[in-house]
Structures are given as C-alpha cells and as structure tokens.
Amino acid sequence: RYLRLTNRLIAQMKETLPAPAVSQLFGQIAEDLVSQYANDVKGLSMEARLDFVKDLLAQEGFTVEWEKKDDSYQIHEISCPYYQIGIAHPEVCTVDQTLISKMLALPVNRVQCILDGSAHCTYVVQQSKNK
C-alpha cells in the first residue's frame, strides 16, 4: 500500500511541478539528512566517513559495501529500498547519490545502476589529493 501511495505522490508531483523542482525536492531530502549528521563526520578520515555513510544508508534500508581500488573508493549498494519506486521514478536515486557525495564532501559518479540491469548500484569516489 505504501508503494502505491508513494508512486502516486511522485507521479502527482511530476505532473504538477516542473522537472527542476522535482529534482530539487529529492535533493533536499538528502540535504536534510546530511544536515542532521554533518557534525558527526567532521574530522573523520575518508574510511571512517565511508563507514558512517554505510551505517547511515543501512538505517535507510540499504545494504552497502565499500572498497578501495587504486586511487578511488567504490561504494556498492547491494540492495536498495527505493528499487520498486525507482522503476517508475528514477529521480529517487538522487537521494542516495546526493547523500553519499555530501557526507564524503566529494563528488561521486554512479557507474552501475540496478535500474539499468546491473546486479547493484555502484558509485566511484576519487580519493582527494589533499587528504
């Protein structure tokens, strides 16, 4: 029932609001989460931030693993609580991508997406040269 309601709400938003406003709403959801936890990651190493993000996403219903590869980190979302909604409304992916980027204070690049047929979503974060 929640899935149907959520899909209807998002469909109504997309019919009523301009596309940039819908994107902004999803981004703001992530920003609100980030603002709740921003102080918790201050001064943490990248690995500690990654662990924090992993735990935070777990609280949101994701199963996440991360690994270091050469000069980057790969974040794998093994399961996604938004999958069923994302089928019709892929904009929902903005939430976790923005959350990851803001919590790590670095841009992230999605290189795999479960919605595109991949086994899971994978984000790549280039290690900062300054840290």
C-alpha positions in Angstrom: 0.0 0.0 0.0 2.8 2.4 0.8 4.4 1.6 -2.5 1.2 2.6 -4.4 0.8 5.7 -2.4 4.4 6.7 -2.9 4.2 6.1 -6.6 1.0 8.2 -6.8 2.5 11.0 -4.8 5.6 11.2 -7.0 3.6 10.9 -10.2 1.4 13.8 -9.0 4.5 15.9 -8.1 5.9 15.2 -11.6 2.6 16.3 -13.2 2.2 19.4 -11.1 5.8 20.7 -10.7 8.4 21.5 -13.3 11.2 18.8 -13.6 13.8 21.0 -11.9 11.6 21.5 -8.8 11.0 17.7 -8.5 14.8 17.1 -8.7 15.3 19.8 -6.1 12.8 18.1 -3.8 14.7 14.8 -4.0 18.0 16.7 -3.5 16.5 18.5 -0.4 15.6 15.1 1.2 19.3 14.2 1.1 20.4 17.6 2.2 18.1 17.3 5.3 19.6 14.0 6.2 23.1 15.4 5.7 22.4 18.4 8.0 21.4 16.0 10.8 24.7 14.2 10.6 27.2 16.7 9.3 28.9 17.3 12.7 29.3 13.6 13.2 31.7 13.2 10.2 33.8 16.4 10.8 37.4 15.4 11.2 36.9 11.8 10.2 39.2 10.0 7.7 37.7 9.0 4.4 37.5 5.4 5.5 35.6 6.4 8.7 33.3 8.6 6.6 32.6 5.7 4.3 31.8 3.5 7.3 29.5 6.3 8.6 27.7 6.5 5.3 27.4 2.8 5.1 25.7 2.7 8.5 23.5 5.7 7.7 22.3 4.1 4.5 21.7 0.9 6.4 19.3 2.8 8.6 17.5 3.9 5.5 17.2 0.3 4.3 20.2 -0.1 2.0 22.8 -2.9 2.2 26.1 -1.2 1.4 29.7 -2.3 1.0 32.7 -0.2 0.0 36.2 -1.0 -1.1 39.3 0.9 -2.0 40.6 0.4 -5.5 43.8 2.2 -6.5 43.1 5.9 -6.0 39.4 5.6 -5.7 36.7 4.1 -3.5 33.8 2.1 -4.8 30.5 2.1 -2.9 28.2 -0.8 -3.8 24.6 -0.7 -2.9 23.7 -4.4 -2.8 20.1 -3.8 -2.0 18.0 -0.7 -2.5 14.8 0.2 -0.6 13.8 2.5 -3.4 14.1 -0.1 -6.2 10.3 -0.6 -6.7 9.7 3.2 -6.8 12.8 3.8 -8.9 11.4 1.6 -11.7 8.8 4.3 -12.4 10.6 7.3 -10.9 14.4 7.0 -11.3 14.7 10.5 -9.8 14.5 8.9 -6.4 18.2 7.8 -7.0 19.1 11.4 -6.4 18.6 10.9 -2.7 21.3 8.4 -2.0 23.8 9.8 -4.6 23.5 13.3 -3.1 23.7 11.9 0.4 26.9 10.0 -0.4 28.5 13.0 -2.1 27.7 15.5 0.7 28.7 13.2 3.5 32.0 12.4 1.9 32.5 16.0 0.7 33.5 14.8 -2.7 31.7 14.3 -6.0 30.5 10.7 -6.7 30.0 9.1 -10.1 27.4 6.3 -10.5 28.9 3.7 -12.8 26.4 0.9 -12.3 22.7 1.1 -11.6 20.3 -1.7 -10.7 17.6 0.1 -12.7 19.7 -0.4 -15.8 20.1 -4.2 -15.2 23.2 -4.2 -13.1 23.3 -6.5 -10.1 23.6 -3.4 -7.8 24.3 0.3 -7.9 28.0 1.3 -7.7 29.4 4.7 -7.1 33.0 5.7 -7.5 34.6 8.4 -5.4 38.1 9.7 -6.4 40.4 10.0 -3.4 41.1 13.6 -2.7 44.7 14.6 -3.3 44.7 16.9 -0.3 43.6 14.3 2.2 
